[in-house]
Amino acid sequence: MERTLSIIKPDATAKNVIGQILSRFESAGLAIKGVRMMNMTSAQAKEFYAVHKERPFYGELCDYMTSGPVVVSVLEGTDAVALNRKLMGATNPKDADKGTIRADFGDSIGANAVHGSDSLENAKNEVKFFFPELD
Ligand code: ATP
Ligand code: MG
């Protein structure tokens, strides 16, 4: 059993597809152990994405993640980290496999519908970041 962190990004919350995305997680066997709609503060976005600090899109990414409401959730199941990444699809929706969340709901590499932890270690830290009570 693993836990991973998912974020439904502002483009997807604006499209009214929160339920459809959460439903894909559940249909794939991931259980939702925590969920919250929130507006990320600039400080939260900068800290959450600190690993990307040196990348050219860091400022744009932080601005984007604070531009509207997001839904953060903790997903639990067998191989949850990899399974969630598979459901999400490639970072750029244009490259994402058919039937993945990003192919179906993403608009661009920035507005790509969802975030998902990329390793078990990052997942632990990201879950703790938004859901300290579940740690
Ligand atoms: P995430 O971390 O959101 O699950 P990822 O692991 O597929 O996505 P990363 O390389 O970690 O992708 O990039 C983090 C986020 O930064 C991406 O989801 C995307 O929204 C944004 N991003 C990545 N590359 C670019 C880029 N070239 N231009 C603008 N935004 C980008
Ligand atoms: Mg990533």
mmCIF file with all atom_site columns, C-alpha atoms in Angstrom, residues 2-134:
data_model
loop_
_atom_site.group_PDB
_atom_site.id
_atom_site.type_symbol
_atom_site.label_atom_id
_atom_site.label_alt_id
_atom_site.label_comp_id
_atom_site.label_asym_id
_atom_site.label_entity_id
_atom_site.label_seq_id
_atom_site.pdbx_PDB_ins_code
_atom_site.Cartn_x
_atom_site.Cartn_y
_atom_site.Cartn_z
_atom_site.occupancy
_atom_site.B_iso_or_equiv
_atom_site.pdbx_formal_charge
_atom_site.auth_seq_id
_atom_site.auth_comp_id
_atom_site.auth_asym_id
_atom_site.auth_atom_id
_atom_site.pdbx_PDB_model_num
ATOM 1   C CA . GLU A 1 2   ? 1.220   3.496  -0.895  1.00 0.00 ? 2   GLU A CA 1
ATOM 2   C CA . ARG A 1 3   ? -0.129  6.996  -0.552  1.00 0.00 ? 3   ARG A CA 1
ATOM 3   C CA . THR A 1 4   ? 0.351   9.762  -3.084  1.00 0.00 ? 4   THR A CA 1
ATOM 4   C CA . LEU A 1 5   ? -0.695  13.398 -3.379  1.00 0.00 ? 5   LEU A CA 1
ATOM 5   C CA . SER A 1 6   ? -2.892  14.636 -6.206  1.00 0.00 ? 6   SER A CA 1
ATOM 6   C CA . ILE A 1 7   ? -3.748  18.235 -7.057  1.00 0.00 ? 7   ILE A CA 1
ATOM 7   C CA . ILE A 1 8   ? -6.558  19.094 -9.448  1.00 0.00 ? 8   ILE A CA 1
ATOM 8   C CA . LYS A 1 9   ? -5.256  22.336 -10.960 1.00 0.00 ? 9   LYS A CA 1
ATOM 9   C CA . PRO A 1 10  ? -7.170  25.611 -11.604 1.00 0.00 ? 10  PRO A CA 1
ATOM 10  C CA . ASP A 1 11  ? -7.924  24.820 -15.264 1.00 0.00 ? 11  ASP A CA 1
ATOM 11  C CA . ALA A 1 12  ? -9.714  21.613 -14.279 1.00 0.00 ? 12  ALA A CA 1
ATOM 12  C CA . THR A 1 13  ? -11.625 23.047 -11.325 1.00 0.00 ? 13  THR A CA 1
ATOM 13  C CA . ALA A 1 14  ? -12.825 25.840 -13.665 1.00 0.00 ? 14  ALA A CA 1
ATOM 14  C CA . LYS A 1 15  ? -14.059 23.215 -16.160 1.00 0.00 ? 15  LYS A CA 1
ATOM 15  C CA . ASN A 1 16  ? -16.329 21.594 -13.607 1.00 0.00 ? 16  ASN A CA 1
ATOM 16  C CA . VAL A 1 17  ? -14.622 18.202 -13.859 1.00 0.00 ? 17  VAL A CA 1
ATOM 17  C CA . ILE A 1 18  ? -13.503 17.706 -10.240 1.00 0.00 ? 18  ILE A CA 1
ATOM 18  C CA . GLY A 1 19  ? -15.943 14.825 -9.810  1.00 0.00 ? 19  GLY A CA 1
ATOM 19  C CA . GLN A 1 20  ? -14.928 13.162 -13.071 1.00 0.00 ? 20  GLN A CA 1
ATOM 20  C CA . ILE A 1 21  ? -11.251 13.278 -12.118 1.00 0.00 ? 21  ILE A CA 1
ATOM 21  C CA . LEU A 1 22  ? -11.800 11.979 -8.580  1.00 0.00 ? 22  LEU A CA 1
ATOM 22  C CA . SER A 1 23  ? -13.984 9.260  -10.065 1.00 0.00 ? 23  SER A CA 1
ATOM 23  C CA . ARG A 1 24  ? -11.112 8.069  -12.282 1.00 0.00 ? 24  ARG A CA 1
ATOM 24  C CA . PHE A 1 25  ? -8.947  7.597  -9.207  1.00 0.00 ? 25  PHE A CA 1
ATOM 25  C CA . GLU A 1 26  ? -11.654 5.604  -7.455  1.00 0.00 ? 26  GLU A CA 1
ATOM 26  C CA . SER A 1 27  ? -12.450 3.517  -10.548 1.00 0.00 ? 27  SER A CA 1
ATOM 27  C CA . ALA A 1 28  ? -8.761  2.589  -10.801 1.00 0.00 ? 28  ALA A CA 1
ATOM 28  C CA . GLY A 1 29  ? -8.769  1.307  -7.214  1.00 0.00 ? 29  GLY A CA 1
ATOM 29  C CA . LEU A 1 30  ? -7.305  4.329  -5.438  1.00 0.00 ? 30  LEU A CA 1
ATOM 30  C CA . ALA A 1 31  ? -9.090  5.271  -2.211  1.00 0.00 ? 31  ALA A CA 1
ATOM 31  C CA . ILE A 1 32  ? -9.436  8.958  -1.306  1.00 0.00 ? 32  ILE A CA 1
ATOM 32  C CA . LYS A 1 33  ? -8.067  9.302  2.234   1.00 0.00 ? 33  LYS A CA 1
ATOM 33  C CA . GLY A 1 34  ? -8.226  13.108 2.372   1.00 0.00 ? 34  GLY A CA 1
ATOM 34  C CA . VAL A 1 35  ? -9.616  15.818 0.091   1.00 0.00 ? 35  VAL A CA 1
ATOM 35  C CA . ARG A 1 36  ? -9.886  19.596 0.302   1.00 0.00 ? 36  ARG A CA 1
ATOM 36  C CA . MET A 1 37  ? -10.657 22.468 -2.036  1.00 0.00 ? 37  MET A CA 1
ATOM 37  C CA . MET A 1 38  ? -8.446  25.461 -1.398  1.00 0.00 ? 38  MET A CA 1
ATOM 38  C CA . ASN A 1 39  ? -6.761  28.502 -2.856  1.00 0.00 ? 39  ASN A CA 1
ATOM 39  C CA . MET A 1 40  ? -3.001  28.080 -2.596  1.00 0.00 ? 40  MET A CA 1
ATOM 40  C CA . THR A 1 41  ? -1.151  31.104 -1.273  1.00 0.00 ? 41  THR A CA 1
ATOM 41  C CA . SER A 1 42  ? 1.902   32.356 -3.109  1.00 0.00 ? 42  SER A CA 1
ATOM 42  C CA . ALA A 1 43  ? 4.063   31.189 -0.198  1.00 0.00 ? 43  ALA A CA 1
ATOM 43  C CA . GLN A 1 44  ? 2.548   27.693 -0.333  1.00 0.00 ? 44  GLN A CA 1
ATOM 44  C CA . ALA A 1 45  ? 3.064   27.403 -4.107  1.00 0.00 ? 45  ALA A CA 1
ATOM 45  C CA . LYS A 1 46  ? 6.682   28.568 -3.857  1.00 0.00 ? 46  LYS A CA 1
ATOM 46  C CA . GLU A 1 47  ? 7.433   26.094 -1.096  1.00 0.00 ? 47  GLU A CA 1
ATOM 47  C CA . PHE A 1 48  ? 5.568   23.197 -2.703  1.00 0.00 ? 48  PHE A CA 1
ATOM 48  C CA . TYR A 1 49  ? 7.371   23.683 -6.033  1.00 0.00 ? 49  TYR A CA 1
ATOM 49  C CA . ALA A 1 50  ? 10.750  24.596 -4.497  1.00 0.00 ? 50  ALA A CA 1
ATOM 50  C CA . VAL A 1 51  ? 12.307  21.595 -6.329  1.00 0.00 ? 51  VAL A CA 1
ATOM 51  C CA . HIS A 1 52  ? 11.687  23.529 -9.576  1.00 0.00 ? 52  HIS A CA 1
ATOM 52  C CA . LYS A 1 53  ? 13.148  26.815 -8.257  1.00 0.00 ? 53  LYS A CA 1
ATOM 53  C CA . GLU A 1 54  ? 15.936  26.919 -10.843 1.00 0.00 ? 54  GLU A CA 1
ATOM 54  C CA . ARG A 1 55  ? 13.710  26.030 -13.815 1.00 0.00 ? 55  ARG A CA 1
ATOM 55  C CA . PRO A 1 56  ? 12.660  28.845 -16.170 1.00 0.00 ? 56  PRO A CA 1
ATOM 56  C CA . PHE A 1 57  ? 8.957   28.177 -15.638 1.00 0.00 ? 57  PHE A CA 1
ATOM 57  C CA . TYR A 1 58  ? 9.037   28.336 -11.815 1.00 0.00 ? 58  TYR A CA 1
ATOM 58  C CA . GLY A 1 59  ? 7.487   31.820 -11.547 1.00 0.00 ? 59  GLY A CA 1
ATOM 59  C CA . GLU A 1 60  ? 4.837   31.043 -14.147 1.00 0.00 ? 60  GLU A CA 1
ATOM 60  C CA . LEU A 1 61  ? 4.025   27.735 -12.417 1.00 0.00 ? 61  LEU A CA 1
ATOM 61  C CA . CYS A 1 62  ? 3.612   29.359 -8.987  1.00 0.00 ? 62  CYS A CA 1
ATOM 62  C CA . ASP A 1 63  ? 1.464   32.153 -10.437 1.00 0.00 ? 63  ASP A CA 1
ATOM 63  C CA . TYR A 1 64  ? -0.666  29.597 -12.227 1.00 0.00 ? 64  TYR A CA 1
ATOM 64  C CA . MET A 1 65  ? -1.235  27.417 -9.162  1.00 0.00 ? 65  MET A CA 1
ATOM 65  C CA . THR A 1 66  ? -2.494  30.446 -7.218  1.00 0.00 ? 66  THR A CA 1
ATOM 66  C CA . SER A 1 67  ? -4.751  31.700 -10.044 1.00 0.00 ? 67  SER A CA 1
ATOM 67  C CA . GLY A 1 68  ? -7.830  29.767 -8.921  1.00 0.00 ? 68  GLY A CA 1
ATOM 68  C CA . PRO A 1 69  ? -9.073  27.038 -6.613  1.00 0.00 ? 69  PRO A CA 1
ATOM 69  C CA . VAL A 1 70  ? -7.382  23.635 -6.546  1.00 0.00 ? 70  VAL A CA 1
ATOM 70  C CA . VAL A 1 71  ? -8.436  20.313 -5.023  1.00 0.00 ? 71  VAL A CA 1
ATOM 71  C CA . VAL A 1 72  ? -5.723  18.517 -3.073  1.00 0.00 ? 72  VAL A CA 1
ATOM 72  C CA . SER A 1 73  ? -6.244  14.868 -2.239  1.00 0.00 ? 73  SER A CA 1
ATOM 73  C CA . VAL A 1 74  ? -4.447  11.886 -0.750  1.00 0.00 ? 74  VAL A CA 1
ATOM 74  C CA . LEU A 1 75  ? -4.851  8.686  -2.783  1.00 0.00 ? 75  LEU A CA 1
ATOM 75  C CA . GLU A 1 76  ? -4.119  5.280  -1.299  1.00 0.00 ? 76  GLU A CA 1
ATOM 76  C CA . GLY A 1 77  ? -3.682  1.909  -2.983  1.00 0.00 ? 77  GLY A CA 1
ATOM 77  C CA . THR A 1 78  ? -1.251  -0.623 -4.397  1.00 0.00 ? 78  THR A CA 1
ATOM 78  C CA . ASP A 1 79  ? 1.526   1.216  -6.284  1.00 0.00 ? 79  ASP A CA 1
ATOM 79  C CA . ALA A 1 80  ? -0.447  4.446  -5.817  1.00 0.00 ? 80  ALA A CA 1
ATOM 80  C CA . VAL A 1 81  ? 2.404   6.725  -6.963  1.00 0.00 ? 81  VAL A CA 1
ATOM 81  C CA . ALA A 1 82  ? 2.954   4.989  -10.305 1.00 0.00 ? 82  ALA A CA 1
ATOM 82  C CA . LEU A 1 83  ? -0.719  4.230  -10.842 1.00 0.00 ? 83  LEU A CA 1
ATOM 83  C CA . ASN A 1 84  ? -1.653  7.893  -10.392 1.00 0.00 ? 84  ASN A CA 1
ATOM 84  C CA . ARG A 1 85  ? 1.110   8.973  -12.819 1.00 0.00 ? 85  ARG A CA 1
ATOM 85  C CA . LYS A 1 86  ? -0.252  6.480  -15.339 1.00 0.00 ? 86  LYS A CA 1
ATOM 86  C CA . LEU A 1 87  ? -3.796  7.808  -14.970 1.00 0.00 ? 87  LEU A CA 1
ATOM 87  C CA . MET A 1 88  ? -2.485  11.389 -15.368 1.00 0.00 ? 88  MET A CA 1
ATOM 88  C CA . GLY A 1 89  ? -0.506  10.873 -18.590 1.00 0.00 ? 89  GLY A CA 1
ATOM 89  C CA . ALA A 1 90  ? 2.476   12.850 -19.895 1.00 0.00 ? 90  ALA A CA 1
ATOM 90  C CA . THR A 1 91  ? 3.203   16.378 -18.600 1.00 0.00 ? 91  THR A CA 1
ATOM 91  C CA . ASN A 1 92  ? 2.259   17.948 -21.924 1.00 0.00 ? 92  ASN A CA 1
ATOM 92  C CA . PRO A 1 93  ? -1.376  17.045 -22.727 1.00 0.00 ? 93  PRO A CA 1
ATOM 93  C CA . LYS A 1 94  ? -0.403  16.906 -26.419 1.00 0.00 ? 94  LYS A CA 1
ATOM 94  C CA . ASP A 1 95  ? 1.904   13.957 -25.650 1.00 0.00 ? 95  ASP A CA 1
ATOM 95  C CA . ALA A 1 96  ? -0.404  12.245 -23.158 1.00 0.00 ? 96  ALA A CA 1
ATOM 96  C CA . ASP A 1 97  ? -1.877  8.862  -24.066 1.00 0.00 ? 97  ASP A CA 1
ATOM 97  C CA . LYS A 1 98  ? -5.511  8.745  -25.090 1.00 0.00 ? 98  LYS A CA 1
ATOM 98  C CA . GLY A 1 99  ? -7.840  8.267  -22.147 1.00 0.00 ? 99  GLY A CA 1
ATOM 99  C CA . THR A 1 100 ? -5.488  9.825  -19.587 1.00 0.00 ? 100 THR A CA 1
ATOM 100 C CA . ILE A 1 101 ? -6.614  12.733 -17.417 1.00 0.00 ? 101 ILE A CA 1
ATOM 101 C CA . ARG A 1 102 ? -4.249  15.205 -19.081 1.00 0.00 ? 102 ARG A CA 1
ATOM 102 C CA . ALA A 1 103 ? -5.214  14.112 -22.599 1.00 0.00 ? 103 ALA A CA 1
ATOM 103 C CA . ASP A 1 104 ? -8.897  14.501 -21.778 1.00 0.00 ? 104 ASP A CA 1
ATOM 104 C CA . PHE A 1 105 ? -8.870  17.618 -19.580 1.00 0.00 ? 105 PHE A CA 1
ATOM 105 C CA . GLY A 1 106 ? -5.496  19.423 -19.962 1.00 0.00 ? 106 GLY A CA 1
ATOM 106 C CA . ASP A 1 107 ? -5.092  22.547 -22.115 1.00 0.00 ? 107 ASP A CA 1
ATOM 107 C CA . SER A 1 108 ? -1.328  23.114 -22.183 1.00 0.00 ? 108 SER A CA 1
ATOM 108 C CA . ILE A 1 109 ? 1.920   22.105 -20.480 1.00 0.00 ? 109 ILE A CA 1
ATOM 109 C CA . GLY A 1 110 ? 1.191   24.610 -17.694 1.00 0.00 ? 110 GLY A CA 1
ATOM 110 C CA . ALA A 1 111 ? -2.574  24.147 -17.502 1.00 0.00 ? 111 ALA A CA 1
ATOM 111 C CA . ASN A 1 112 ? -2.358  20.352 -17.484 1.00 0.00 ? 112 ASN A CA 1
ATOM 112 C CA . ALA A 1 113 ? -5.262  19.500 -15.164 1.00 0.00 ? 113 ALA A CA 1
ATOM 113 C CA . VAL A 1 114 ? -3.431  17.583 -12.437 1.00 0.00 ? 114 VAL A CA 1
ATOM 114 C CA . HIS A 1 115 ? -0.292  17.214 -10.360 1.00 0.00 ? 115 HIS A CA 1
ATOM 115 C CA . GLY A 1 116 ? 0.836   13.895 -8.928  1.00 0.00 ? 116 GLY A CA 1
ATOM 116 C CA . SER A 1 117 ? 3.792   13.009 -6.710  1.00 0.00 ? 117 SER A CA 1
ATOM 117 C CA . ASP A 1 118 ? 6.611   11.492 -8.777  1.00 0.00 ? 118 ASP A CA 1
ATOM 118 C CA . SER A 1 119 ? 8.225   9.231  -6.155  1.00 0.00 ? 119 SER A CA 1
ATOM 119 C CA . LEU A 1 120 ? 7.297   7.585  -2.878  1.00 0.00 ? 120 LEU A CA 1
ATOM 120 C CA . GLU A 1 121 ? 9.664   9.884  -0.995  1.00 0.00 ? 121 GLU A CA 1
ATOM 121 C CA . ASN A 1 122 ? 8.170   13.037 -2.575  1.00 0.00 ? 122 ASN A CA 1
ATOM 122 C CA . ALA A 1 123 ? 4.690   11.644 -1.982  1.00 0.00 ? 123 ALA A CA 1
ATOM 123 C CA . LYS A 1 124 ? 5.368   11.366 1.766   1.00 0.00 ? 124 LYS A CA 1
ATOM 124 C CA . ASN A 1 125 ? 6.574   14.975 1.898   1.00 0.00 ? 125 ASN A CA 1
ATOM 125 C CA . GLU A 1 126 ? 3.743   16.285 -0.271  1.00 0.00 ? 126 GLU A CA 1
ATOM 126 C CA . VAL A 1 127 ? 1.069   14.482 1.779   1.00 0.00 ? 127 VAL A CA 1
ATOM 127 C CA . LYS A 1 128 ? 2.590   15.924 4.944   1.00 0.00 ? 128 LYS A CA 1
ATOM 128 C CA . PHE A 1 129 ? 2.656   19.401 3.355   1.00 0.00 ? 129 PHE A CA 1
ATOM 129 C CA . PHE A 1 130 ? -1.115  19.555 2.764   1.00 0.00 ? 130 PHE A CA 1
ATOM 130 C CA . PHE A 1 131 ? -2.403  16.954 5.244   1.00 0.00 ? 131 PHE A CA 1
ATOM 131 C CA . PRO A 1 132 ? -0.156  16.997 8.318   1.00 0.00 ? 132 PRO A CA 1
ATOM 132 C CA . GLU A 1 133 ? -2.965  15.360 10.273  1.00 0.00 ? 133 GLU A CA 1
ATOM 133 C CA . LEU A 1 134 ? -2.751  12.226 8.064   1.00 0.00 ? 134 LEU A CA 1
#
